[in-house]
Short mmCIF file of C-alpha atoms in Angstrom, two decimals:
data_model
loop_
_atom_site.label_atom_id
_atom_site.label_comp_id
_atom_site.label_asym_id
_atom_site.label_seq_id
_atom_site.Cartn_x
_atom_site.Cartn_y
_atom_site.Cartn_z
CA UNK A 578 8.82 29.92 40.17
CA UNK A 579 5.93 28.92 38.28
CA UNK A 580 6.25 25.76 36.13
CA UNK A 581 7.11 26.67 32.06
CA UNK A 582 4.38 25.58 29.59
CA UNK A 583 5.76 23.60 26.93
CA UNK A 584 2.90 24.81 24.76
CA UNK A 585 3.98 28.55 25.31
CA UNK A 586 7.27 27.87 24.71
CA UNK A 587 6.15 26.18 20.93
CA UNK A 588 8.26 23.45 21.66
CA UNK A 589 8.75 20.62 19.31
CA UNK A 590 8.14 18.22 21.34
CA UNK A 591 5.45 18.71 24.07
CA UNK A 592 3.70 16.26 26.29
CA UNK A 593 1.10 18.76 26.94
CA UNK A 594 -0.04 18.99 23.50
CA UNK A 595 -0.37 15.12 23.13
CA UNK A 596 -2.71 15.54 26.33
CA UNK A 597 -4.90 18.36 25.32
CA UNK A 598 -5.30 17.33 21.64
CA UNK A 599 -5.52 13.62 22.09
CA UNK A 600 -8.72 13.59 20.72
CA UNK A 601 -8.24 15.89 17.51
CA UNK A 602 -5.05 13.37 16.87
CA UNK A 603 -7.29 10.36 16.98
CA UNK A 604 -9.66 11.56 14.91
CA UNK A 605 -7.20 13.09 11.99
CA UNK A 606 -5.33 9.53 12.47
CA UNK A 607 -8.91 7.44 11.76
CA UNK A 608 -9.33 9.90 8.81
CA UNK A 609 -6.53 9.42 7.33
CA UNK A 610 -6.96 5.71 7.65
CA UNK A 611 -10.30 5.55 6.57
CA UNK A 612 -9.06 7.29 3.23
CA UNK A 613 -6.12 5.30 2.53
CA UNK A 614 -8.12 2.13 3.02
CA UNK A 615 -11.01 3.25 0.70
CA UNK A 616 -8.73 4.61 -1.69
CA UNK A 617 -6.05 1.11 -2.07
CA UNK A 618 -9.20 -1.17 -2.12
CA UNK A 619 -10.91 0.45 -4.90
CA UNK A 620 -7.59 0.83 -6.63
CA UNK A 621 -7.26 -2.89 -6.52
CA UNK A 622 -10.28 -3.23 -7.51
CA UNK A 623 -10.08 -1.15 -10.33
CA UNK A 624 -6.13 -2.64 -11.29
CA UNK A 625 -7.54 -6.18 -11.50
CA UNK A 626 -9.86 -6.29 -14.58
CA UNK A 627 -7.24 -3.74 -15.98
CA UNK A 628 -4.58 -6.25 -15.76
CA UNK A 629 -6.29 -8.62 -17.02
CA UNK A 630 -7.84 -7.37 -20.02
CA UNK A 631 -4.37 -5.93 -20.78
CA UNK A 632 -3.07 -9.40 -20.60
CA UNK A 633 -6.17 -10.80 -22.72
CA UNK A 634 -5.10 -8.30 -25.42
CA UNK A 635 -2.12 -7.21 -26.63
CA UNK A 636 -3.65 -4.38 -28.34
CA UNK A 637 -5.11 -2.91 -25.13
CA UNK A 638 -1.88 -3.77 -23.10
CA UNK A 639 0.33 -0.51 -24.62
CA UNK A 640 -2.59 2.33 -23.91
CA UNK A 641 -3.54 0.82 -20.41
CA UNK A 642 0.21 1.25 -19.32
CA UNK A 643 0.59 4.57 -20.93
CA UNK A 644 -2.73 5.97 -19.75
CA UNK A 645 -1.86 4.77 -15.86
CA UNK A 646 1.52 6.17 -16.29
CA UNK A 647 0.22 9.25 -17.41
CA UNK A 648 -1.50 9.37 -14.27
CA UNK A 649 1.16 8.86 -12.04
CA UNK A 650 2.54 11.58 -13.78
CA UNK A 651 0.36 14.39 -13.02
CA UNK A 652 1.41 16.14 -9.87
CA UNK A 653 -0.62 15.88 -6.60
CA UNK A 654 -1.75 19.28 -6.47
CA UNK A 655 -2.87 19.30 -10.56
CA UNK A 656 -4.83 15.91 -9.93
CA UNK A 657 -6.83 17.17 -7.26
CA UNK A 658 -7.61 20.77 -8.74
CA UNK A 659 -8.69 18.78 -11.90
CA UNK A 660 -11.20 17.03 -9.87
CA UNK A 661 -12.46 19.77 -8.10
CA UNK A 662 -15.03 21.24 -10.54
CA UNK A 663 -16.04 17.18 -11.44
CA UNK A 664 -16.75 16.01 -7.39
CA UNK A 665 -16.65 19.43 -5.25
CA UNK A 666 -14.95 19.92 -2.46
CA UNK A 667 -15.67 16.04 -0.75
CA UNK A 668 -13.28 13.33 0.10
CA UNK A 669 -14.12 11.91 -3.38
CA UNK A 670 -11.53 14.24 -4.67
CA UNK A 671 -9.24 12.71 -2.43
CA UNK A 672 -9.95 9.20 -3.07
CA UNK A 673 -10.42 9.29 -7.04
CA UNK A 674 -6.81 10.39 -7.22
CA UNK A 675 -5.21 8.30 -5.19
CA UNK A 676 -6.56 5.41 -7.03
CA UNK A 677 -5.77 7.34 -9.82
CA UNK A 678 -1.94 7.20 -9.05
CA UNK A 679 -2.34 3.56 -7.85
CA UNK A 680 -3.18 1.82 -10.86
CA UNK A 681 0.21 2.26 -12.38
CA UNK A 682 1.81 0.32 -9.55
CA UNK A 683 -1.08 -2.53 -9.23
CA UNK A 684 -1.42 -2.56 -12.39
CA UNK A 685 2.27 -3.20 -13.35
CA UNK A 686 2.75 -5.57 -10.58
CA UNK A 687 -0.29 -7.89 -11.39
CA UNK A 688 0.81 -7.94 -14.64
CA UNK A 689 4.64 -9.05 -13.87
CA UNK A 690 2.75 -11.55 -11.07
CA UNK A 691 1.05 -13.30 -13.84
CA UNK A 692 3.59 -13.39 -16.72
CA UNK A 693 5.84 -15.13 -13.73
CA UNK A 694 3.70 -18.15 -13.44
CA UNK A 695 5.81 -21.10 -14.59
CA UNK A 696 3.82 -22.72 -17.85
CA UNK A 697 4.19 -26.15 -16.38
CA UNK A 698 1.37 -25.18 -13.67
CA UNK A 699 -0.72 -24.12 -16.36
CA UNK A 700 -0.68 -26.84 -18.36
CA UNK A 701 -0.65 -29.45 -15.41
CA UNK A 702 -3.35 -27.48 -14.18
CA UNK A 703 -4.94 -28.04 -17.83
CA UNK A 704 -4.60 -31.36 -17.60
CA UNK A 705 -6.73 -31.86 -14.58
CA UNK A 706 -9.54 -29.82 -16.23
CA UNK A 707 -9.31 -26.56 -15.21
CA UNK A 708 -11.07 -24.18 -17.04
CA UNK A 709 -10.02 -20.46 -17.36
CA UNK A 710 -11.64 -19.25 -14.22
CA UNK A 711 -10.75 -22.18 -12.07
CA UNK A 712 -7.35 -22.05 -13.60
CA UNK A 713 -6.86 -17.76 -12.47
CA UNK A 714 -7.65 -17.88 -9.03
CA UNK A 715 -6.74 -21.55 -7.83
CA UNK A 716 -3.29 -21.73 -9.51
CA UNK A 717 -2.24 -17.96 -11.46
CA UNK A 718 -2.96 -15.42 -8.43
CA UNK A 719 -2.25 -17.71 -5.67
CA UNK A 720 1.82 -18.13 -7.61
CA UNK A 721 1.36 -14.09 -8.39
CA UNK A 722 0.87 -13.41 -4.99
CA UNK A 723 4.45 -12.14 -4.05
CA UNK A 724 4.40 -9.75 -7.22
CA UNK A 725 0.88 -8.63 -6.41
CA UNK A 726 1.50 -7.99 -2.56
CA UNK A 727 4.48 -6.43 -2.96
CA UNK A 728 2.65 -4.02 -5.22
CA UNK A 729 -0.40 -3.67 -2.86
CA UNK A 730 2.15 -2.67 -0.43
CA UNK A 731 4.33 -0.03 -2.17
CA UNK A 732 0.60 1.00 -3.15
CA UNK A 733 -0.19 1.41 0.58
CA UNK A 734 2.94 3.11 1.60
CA UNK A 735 2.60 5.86 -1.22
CA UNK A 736 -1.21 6.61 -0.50
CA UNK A 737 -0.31 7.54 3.45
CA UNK A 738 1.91 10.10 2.29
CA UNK A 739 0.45 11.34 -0.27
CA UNK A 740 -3.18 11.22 1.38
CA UNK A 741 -1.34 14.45 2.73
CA UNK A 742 -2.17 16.56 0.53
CA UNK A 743 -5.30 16.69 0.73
CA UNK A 744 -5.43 18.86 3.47
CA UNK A 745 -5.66 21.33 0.83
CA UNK A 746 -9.42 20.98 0.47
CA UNK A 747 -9.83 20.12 4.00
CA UNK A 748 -9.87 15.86 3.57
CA UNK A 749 -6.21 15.30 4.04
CA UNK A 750 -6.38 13.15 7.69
CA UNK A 751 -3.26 14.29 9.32
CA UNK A 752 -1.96 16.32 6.82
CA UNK A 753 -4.88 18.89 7.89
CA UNK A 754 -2.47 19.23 11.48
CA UNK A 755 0.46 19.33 9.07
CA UNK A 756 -0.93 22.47 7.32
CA UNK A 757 -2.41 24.35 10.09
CA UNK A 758 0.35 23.95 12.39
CA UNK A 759 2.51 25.19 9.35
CA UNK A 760 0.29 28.22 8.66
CA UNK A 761 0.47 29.11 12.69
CA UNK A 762 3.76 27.64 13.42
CA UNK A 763 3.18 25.26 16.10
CA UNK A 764 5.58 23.24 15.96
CA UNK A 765 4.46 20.52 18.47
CA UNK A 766 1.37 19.40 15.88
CA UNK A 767 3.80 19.61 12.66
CA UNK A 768 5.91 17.17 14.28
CA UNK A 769 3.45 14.91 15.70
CA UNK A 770 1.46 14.71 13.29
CA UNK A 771 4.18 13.84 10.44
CA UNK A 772 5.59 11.61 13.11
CA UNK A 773 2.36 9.82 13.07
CA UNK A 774 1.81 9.50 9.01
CA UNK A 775 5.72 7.77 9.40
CA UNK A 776 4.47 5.30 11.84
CA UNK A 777 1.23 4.69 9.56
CA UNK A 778 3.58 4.18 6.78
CA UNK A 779 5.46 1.59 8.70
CA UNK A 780 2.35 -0.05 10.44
CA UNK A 781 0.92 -0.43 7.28
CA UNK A 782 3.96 -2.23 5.15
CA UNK A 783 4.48 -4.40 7.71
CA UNK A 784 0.91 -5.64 8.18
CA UNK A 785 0.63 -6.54 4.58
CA UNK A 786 4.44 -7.98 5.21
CA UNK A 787 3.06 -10.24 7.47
CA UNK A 788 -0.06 -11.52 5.52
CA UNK A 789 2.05 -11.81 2.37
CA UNK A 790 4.46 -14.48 4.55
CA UNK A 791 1.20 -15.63 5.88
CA UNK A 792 -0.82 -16.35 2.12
CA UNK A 793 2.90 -17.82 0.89
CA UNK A 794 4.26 -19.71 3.11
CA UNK A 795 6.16 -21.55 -0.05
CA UNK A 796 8.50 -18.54 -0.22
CA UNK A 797 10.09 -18.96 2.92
CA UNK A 798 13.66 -20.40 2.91
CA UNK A 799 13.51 -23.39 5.14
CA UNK A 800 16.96 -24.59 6.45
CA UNK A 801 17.69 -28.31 5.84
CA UNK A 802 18.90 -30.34 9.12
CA UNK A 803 22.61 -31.18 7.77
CA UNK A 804 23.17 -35.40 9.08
CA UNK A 805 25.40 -35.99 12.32
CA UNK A 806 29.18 -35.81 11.73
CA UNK A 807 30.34 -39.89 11.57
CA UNK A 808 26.63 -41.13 10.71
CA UNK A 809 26.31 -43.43 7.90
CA UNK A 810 24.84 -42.91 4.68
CA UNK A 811 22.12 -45.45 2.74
CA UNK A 812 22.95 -46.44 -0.53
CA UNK A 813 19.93 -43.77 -1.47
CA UNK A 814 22.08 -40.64 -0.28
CA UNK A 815 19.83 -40.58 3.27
CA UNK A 816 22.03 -40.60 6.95
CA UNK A 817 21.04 -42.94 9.40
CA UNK A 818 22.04 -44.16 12.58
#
């Protein structure tokens, strides 16, 4: 009896198709990469000078929030039809509104970053003759780094998935496998391919996980050695021998 195809039988999961589409996985998987990368950079680029004039001026604070929130608001499919007759049908579309629906997070999250900075390192900081420059990026961002990376990586998370979406106009990395296997019913590429955008998802948060432990290394609870049981104690509260 011959040997059953798992491809014939549209089973979920099939070996066969991971074989004989390896390639077309690949490249969907470097797409979608390549767009979530361009789109979180520029969005950080973007957030930063936003945050910070917001900060600068409390009269620009109120519409910056309200205008990223309003695009956060918009949904998916709105934000990219919008774009359409602006950019074409390109990968721009794509990656103007996912930075779009960054900024509200980065944004946010710079801000909070900075308002946590204790005023004591300012003004020490002051004191030593830092200027405003010197005084943002050697003291402010490196203590608003937990705020800001935690941010950057709910920033990440939320541009995999919804990088998705724009399979729609032909630029959505694995969500173009997500769509056509929906539209034909193939059930081995809907699965792998959404299983694949998880693992991205999860990849990604816990890369940036790991540099955020690595940049602050001040965060991390460090256990103090408790002294012997029966050893002596100096005068000064220390154990000794």
């Amino acid at each position: 009896m011959a040997e059953r195809s798992c491809l014939v039988d549209n089973d979920w999961i099939c070996g066969e198709y991971l074989s004989s589409r390896g390639q077309e996985l690949v490249d969907a998987t470097l797409q979608h990469i390549g767009i979530t990368l361009a789109s979180v950079a520029i969005g950080l680029l973007v957030a930063f000078p936003l945050a910070l004039l917001a900060r600068a001026r409390r009269s620009v604070r109120g519409p910056v929030l309200g205008l990223t929130t309003v695009f956060y608001a918009i949904p998916s499919l709105a934000m990219f039809s919008l774009l359409v007759p602006v950019l074409g049908l390109s990968v721009s579309v794509v990656v103007t509104g996912l930075v779009l629906y960054s900024l509200t997070i980065l944004v946010r999250n710079i801000l909070a970053g900075l308002a946590a900075v204790p005023e004591e390192a300012r003004e020490a900081a002051r004191g030593m003759g830092y200027g405003p420059v010197r005084l943002l990026f050697g003291v402010e961002l490196p203590l608003a780094l937990p705020a800001l990376m935690a941010g950057l990586r709910i920033a990440t998370v939320s541009t995999v998935s919804l990088t998705t979406i724009g399979a729609i106009i032909g630029y959505g990395g694995l969500g173009n496998l997500v769509l056509s296997g929906l539209r034909s019913y193939f059930k081995a590429q809907v699965l792998t391919a959404s299983v694949l955008c998880v693992l991205l998802a999860v990849v990604a948060d816990l890369v940036l996980l790991l540099l955020q432990r690595l940049l602050t290394p001040w965060t991390r609870t460090r256990r103090k050695r408790a002294p012997r049981a029966g050893a002596a104690k100096s005068p000064a509260g220390q154990a000794v021998a």
